[in-house]
């Protein structure tokens, strides 16, 4: 399936810092016009001022919490009020520990970021064909990127990596997952059942059987509490989350950071108001921390059919409130972000 393991892949290169203080990394084989010679690895800044803003947001939310709110939270399964802070604290540890190396493409000998984008386009179509959960999609992407972070893969085996990842992710997340024969059909018979099963065992060993990566959907649900779980906002946020799959700049982003950025962008584009203390509290990110991420997301929407064709087509459907066509219309009307 693959060649020799890559040792100490987190020490491939030193980190760089742009003027805004965001970590950057060298990146080769970039996807056309998407980025320059240095890819920004988007990550939130943490300063004393930001810490004060986070503490203030918590104080404001606690002050305005009524007995009715507390009672409602007891029945809110997505909040798990009694243990919510501990659960999400643990998830933040996991999202960092189980993150891929954002510079893994420097080690790969036959594949480039543009080829990853083609694979992700196919993954999104397969995911939609089987009508799988959103969690399965993001888990698949995490497995692929983590696997490619530690193994050098030939171009001829790249689709096998993707097929194996979605097969494993579906087993982890779904009640009813695709069969081996269905996966083989989706790769047009390019691999046998035996190859797929061998690849599955190998991928599991490379991932050290650590499959419980906390994807962005759990964090998005928590943030949605600040909007009373507004469906319109959440649907649009899912679109913004899925377009990040296609772009190498978001490979190193934690799911909590992406969920906060997607939700914030959805609110801004729907004109639902600014990033309030409640949003800051439930996301654990301030608007100033999200600003650079939002700019990158907005760039992805400038030419959607070129940047994320499969995602754009998927979200033209009425089930998703035609989110992609709405965003395209807003971009044509000159949508811009407010200053931090």
C-alpha positions as semicolon CSV with decimal commas, in nm:
position;residue;x (nm);y (nm);z (nm)
1;X;0,000;0,000;0,000
2;X;0,271;0,247;0,099
3;X;0,645;0,287;0,128
4;X;0,863;0,339;0,435
5;X;0,734;0,529;0,740
6;X;0,830;0,891;0,781
7;X;1,009;0,943;1,110
8;X;0,970;1,255;1,327
9;X;0,741;1,418;1,076
10;X;0,657;1,707;1,309
11;X;1,019;1,826;1,292
12;X;1,043;1,860;0,917
13;X;1,076;2,237;0,914
14;X;1,079;2,533;1,144
15;X;0,769;2,745;1,194
16;X;0,728;3,095;1,056
17;X;0,511;3,379;1,174
18;X;0,333;3,633;0,959
19;X;0,279;3,992;1,067
20;X;-0,057;3,912;1,229
21;X;0,111;3,649;1,447
22;X;-0,040;3,344;1,275
23;X;0,179;3,038;1,238
24;X;0,279;2,963;0,880
25;X;0,465;2,679;0,715
26;X;0,645;2,614;0,390
27;X;0,424;2,438;0,140
28;X;0,511;2,281;-0,194
29;X;0,295;2,151;-0,476
30;X;0,025;2,406;-0,402
31;X;-0,315;2,396;-0,570
32;X;-0,287;2,639;-0,855
33;X;-0,372;2,996;-0,761
34;X;-0,510;2,913;-0,417
35;X;-0,208;3,018;-0,213
36;X;0,138;3,158;-0,250
37;X;0,477;3,003;-0,173
38;X;0,408;3,001;0,200
39;X;0,083;2,853;0,326
40;X;-0,078;3,012;0,629
41;X;-0,152;2,752;0,892
42;X;-0,441;2,927;1,056
43;X;-0,443;2,920;1,434
44;X;-0,596;3,151;1,696
45;X;-0,377;3,395;1,886
46;X;-0,386;3,395;2,265
47;X;-0,293;3,718;2,440
48;X;-0,365;3,864;2,781
49;X;-0,633;4,085;2,625
50;X;-0,804;3,789;2,457
51;X;-0,799;3,595;2,783
52;X;-0,973;3,888;2,953
53;X;-1,237;3,893;2,678
54;X;-1,301;3,520;2,725
55;X;-1,336;3,560;3,101
56;X;-1,568;3,859;3,055
57;X;-1,787;3,663;2,813
58;X;-1,823;3,384;3,069
59;X;-1,914;3,633;3,342
60;X;-2,179;3,797;3,121
61;X;-2,336;3,462;3,027
62;X;-2,340;3,347;3,390
63;X;-2,497;3,676;3,501
64;X;-2,779;3,658;3,246
65;X;-2,856;3,289;3,300
66;X;-3,209;3,254;3,440
67;X;-3,357;2,963;3,638
68;X;-3,553;2,875;3,323
69;X;-3,228;2,857;3,124
70;X;-3,074;2,627;3,383
71;X;-3,380;2,401;3,375
72;X;-3,379;2,390;2,995
73;X;-3,012;2,293;2,993
74;X;-3,085;1,994;3,213
75;X;-3,292;1,848;2,928
76;X;-3,058;1,959;2,649
77;X;-2,868;1,646;2,544
78;X;-2,625;1,843;2,327
79;X;-2,513;2,055;2,622
80;X;-2,485;1,785;2,893
81;X;-2,502;2,070;3,142
82;X;-2,358;1,888;3,444
83;X;-2,046;1,772;3,264
84;X;-2,035;2,004;2,962
85;X;-1,721;2,195;3,057
86;X;-1,529;1,876;3,136
87;X;-1,645;1,700;2,820
88;X;-1,556;1,985;2,587
89;X;-1,229;2,042;2,772
90;X;-1,137;1,681;2,701
91;X;-1,247;1,717;2,338
92;X;-1,012;2,014;2,301
93;X;-0,727;1,796;2,424
94;X;-0,821;1,526;2,173
95;X;-0,852;1,764;1,878
96;X;-0,493;1,875;1,934
97;X;-0,351;1,530;2,003
98;X;-0,520;1,373;1,701
99;X;-0,442;1,653;1,455
100;X;-0,256;1,582;1,128
101;X;0,074;1,743;1,039
102;X;-0,022;2,044;0,820
103;X;0,312;2,015;0,637
104;X;0,286;1,648;0,545
105;X;0,281;1,715;0,171
106;X;0,648;1,818;0,185
107;X;0,734;1,452;0,253
108;X;0,514;1,302;-0,017
109;X;0,700;1,214;-0,336
110;X;0,422;1,153;-0,590
111;X;0,119;1,347;-0,465
112;X;0,050;1,720;-0,427
113;X;-0,214;1,935;-0,262
114;X;-0,402;1,955;-0,592
115;X;-0,434;1,575;-0,591
116;X;-0,563;1,582;-0,235
117;X;-0,829;1,831;-0,352
118;X;-0,938;1,589;-0,627
119;X;-0,959;1,308;-0,372
120;X;-1,167;1,522;-0,136
121;X;-1,402;1,613;-0,420
122;X;-1,457;1,240;-0,478
123;X;-1,497;1,170;-0,104
124;X;-1,773;1,432;-0,080
125;X;-1,958;1,272;-0,372
126;X;-1,927;0,922;-0,221
127;X;-2,040;1,053;0,117
128;X;-2,347;1,210;-0,043
129;X;-2,417;0,899;-0,253
130;X;-2,440;0,685;0,062
131;X;-2,629;0,956;0,253
132;X;-2,387;0,938;0,546
133;X;-2,374;1,161;0,854
134;X;-2,175;1,488;0,847
135;X;-1,958;1,347;1,127
136;X;-1,852;1,063;0,897
137;X;-1,729;1,306;0,633
138;X;-1,508;1,504;0,868
139;X;-1,380;1,187;1,035
140;X;-1,285;1,050;0,692
141;X;-1,084;1,363;0,614
142;X;-0,905;1,342;0,949
143;X;-0,810;0,977;0,889
144;X;-0,676;1,057;0,543
145;X;-0,466;1,353;0,658
146;X;-0,332;1,169;0,963
147;X;-0,241;0,868;0,752
148;X;-0,063;1,082;0,494
149;X;0,118;1,257;0,779
150;X;0,307;0,940;0,866
151;X;0,320;0,733;0,546
152;X;0,447;0,810;0,198
153;X;0,180;0,704;-0,052
154;X;0,207;0,651;-0,426
155;X;-0,037;0,828;-0,656
156;X;-0,184;0,494;-0,761
157;X;-0,282;0,413;-0,402
158;X;-0,423;0,755;-0,306
159;X;-0,783;0,664;-0,389
160;X;-0,743;0,342;-0,189
161;X;-0,646;0,554;0,112
162;X;-0,963;0,760;0,065
163;X;-1,187;0,457;0,016
164;X;-1,039;0,288;0,324
165;X;-1,081;0,601;0,534
166;X;-1,449;0,644;0,452
167;X;-1,503;0,269;0,510
168;X;-1,348;0,292;0,859
169;X;-1,518;0,623;0,944
170;X;-1,860;0,486;0,845
171;X;-1,807;0,183;1,068
172;X;-1,725;0,415;1,356
173;X;-2,012;0,663;1,311
174;X;-2,298;0,501;1,121
175;X;-2,570;0,260;1,227
176;X;-2,573;0,114;0,876
177;X;-2,250;0,159;0,683
178;X;-2,159;0,083;0,319
179;X;-2,058;-0,275;0,241
180;X;-1,722;-0,373;0,093
181;X;-1,888;-0,442;-0,243
182;X;-2,042;-0,093;-0,243
183;X;-1,705;0,067;-0,171
184;X;-1,544;-0,139;-0,448
185;X;-1,820;-0,025;-0,686
186;X;-1,745;0,339;-0,598
187;X;-1,378;0,292;-0,694
188;X;-1,496;0,135;-1,022
189;X;-1,345;-0,201;-0,931
190;X;-0,997;-0,051;-0,905
191;X;-0,922;-0,249;-0,590
192;X;-1,029;-0,592;-0,468
193;X;-1,204;-0,676;-0,142
194;X;-0,883;-0,831;-0,015
195;X;-0,687;-0,513;-0,091
196;X;-0,945;-0,302;0,088
197;X;-0,942;-0,523;0,399
198;X;-0,562;-0,526;0,409
199;X;-0,560;-0,148;0,370
200;X;-0,814;-0,118;0,652
201;X;-0,595;-0,316;0,891
202;X;-0,289;-0,117;0,792
203;X;-0,463;0,219;0,832
204;X;-0,593;0,123;1,176
205;X;-0,241;0,034;1,286
206;X;-0,100;0,360;1,149
207;X;-0,371;0,556;1,331
208;X;-0,284;0,350;1,642
209;X;-0,655;0,265;1,663
210;X;-0,725;0,622;1,779
211;X;-1,050;0,676;1,591
212;X;-1,245;0,905;1,824
213;X;-1,134;1,239;1,683
214;X;-1,390;1,504;1,789
215;X;-1,501;1,662;1,463
216;X;-1,646;2,012;1,417
217;X;-2,012;1,908;1,439
218;X;-2,009;1,865;1,819
219;X;-1,849;2,206;1,861
220;X;-2,096;2,359;1,614
221;X;-2,389;2,225;1,815
222;X;-2,248;2,378;2,132
223;X;-2,200;2,718;1,967
224;X;-2,555;2,698;1,825
225;X;-2,683;2,720;2,182
226;X;-2,611;3,094;2,160
227;X;-2,861;3,116;1,870
228;X;-3,124;2,886;2,019
229;X;-3,012;2,631;1,759
230;X;-3,118;2,845;1,463
231;X;-3,143;2,602;1,169
232;X;-3,068;2,858;0,898
233;X;-2,743;2,962;1,065
234;X;-2,634;2,606;1,128
235;X;-2,705;2,491;0,772
236;X;-2,500;2,775;0,627
237;X;-2,225;2,706;0,880
238;X;-2,210;2,344;0,758
239;X;-2,149;2,471;0,406
240;X;-1,856;2,683;0,525
241;X;-1,720;2,386;0,718
242;X;-1,731;2,160;0,414
243;X;-1,554;2,405;0,183
244;X;-1,256;2,401;0,420
245;X;-1,211;2,032;0,340
246;X;-1,092;2,124;-0,008
247;X;-0,818;2,368;0,094
248;X;-0,475;2,284;0,235
249;X;-0,470;2,599;0,447
250;X;-0,724;2,444;0,685
251;X;-0,554;2,106;0,733
252;X;-0,386;2,224;1,053
253;X;-0,696;2,392;1,199
254;X;-0,863;2,237;1,501
255;X;-1,231;2,145;1,454
256;X;-1,340;2,378;1,736
257;X;-1,169;2,669;1,557
258;X;-1,326;2,579;1,222
259;X;-1,671;2,538;1,379
260;X;-1,648;2,880;1,543
261;X;-1,533;3,042;1,218
262;X;-1,806;2,875;1,012
263;X;-2,077;2,975;1,259
264;X;-1,950;3,332;1,277
265;X;-1,935;3,362;0,897
266;X;-2,290;3,226;0,868
267;X;-2,421;3,483;1,116
268;X;-2,245;3,768;0,939
269;X;-2,366;3,668;0,593
270;X;-2,722;3,617;0,718
271;X;-2,701;3,952;0,899
272;X;-2,803;3,793;1,228
273;X;-2,586;4,020;1,439
274;X;-2,235;4,043;1,572
275;X;-2,032;3,781;1,760
276;X;-2,185;3,820;2,104
277;X;-2,045;3,730;2,449
278;X;-2,264;3,418;2,436
279;X;-2,100;3,308;2,110
280;X;-1,758;3,383;2,255
281;X;-1,837;3,179;2,566
282;X;-1,983;2,873;2,391
283;X;-1,712;2,869;2,121
284;X;-1,422;2,981;2,342
285;X;-1,303;3,213;2,062
286;X;-1,330;3,590;2,025
287;X;-1,405;3,763;1,695
288;X;-1,049;3,896;1,674
289;X;-0,920;3,538;1,695
290;X;-1,149;3,433;1,410
291;X;-1,086;3,728;1,177
292;X;-0,799;3,574;0,977
293;X;-0,985;3,244;0,946
294;X;-1,293;3,425;0,815
295;X;-1,084;3,601;0,551
296;X;-0,952;3,266;0,427
297;X;-1,304;3,120;0,416
298;X;-1,422;3,421;0,219
299;X;-1,143;3,370;-0,036
300;X;-1,269;3,015;-0,091
301;X;-1,607;3,158;-0,196
302;X;-1,471;3,388;-0,466
303;X;-1,477;3,115;-0,733
304;X;-1,676;2,832;-0,571
305;X;-1,715;2,610;-0,878
306;X;-1,338;2,604;-0,919
307;X;-1,249;2,578;-0,549
308;X;-1,514;2,332;-0,423
309;X;-1,729;2,206;-0,711
310;X;-1,878;1,902;-0,534
311;X;-1,962;2,096;-0,218
312;X;-2,115;2,379;-0,419
313;X;-2,333;2,139;-0,618
314;X;-2,438;1,954;-0,303
315;X;-2,552;2,273;-0,130
316;X;-2,763;2,392;-0,424
317;X;-3,020;2,137;-0,304
318;X;-3,336;2,255;-0,128
319;X;-3,253;2,028;0,168
320;X;-2,958;2,255;0,243
321;X;-3,160;2,572;0,186
322;X;-2,956;2,633;-0,133
323;X;-2,676;2,767;0,085
324;X;-2,414;2,773;-0,190
325;X;-2,623;2,984;-0,427
326;X;-2,705;3,220;-0,140
327;X;-2,335;3,268;-0,065
328;X;-2,255;3,315;-0,435
329;X;-2,519;3,588;-0,452
330;X;-2,381;3,761;-0,143
331;X;-2,031;3,754;-0,289
332;X;-2,155;3,910;-0,613
333;X;-2,316;4,185;-0,407
334;X;-1,979;4,263;-0,250
335;X;-2,006;4,107;0,095
336;X;-1,718;4,204;0,322
337;X;-1,617;4,129;0,679
338;X;-1,646;4,385;0,959
339;X;-1,321;4,493;1,119
340;X;-1,205;4,315;1,433
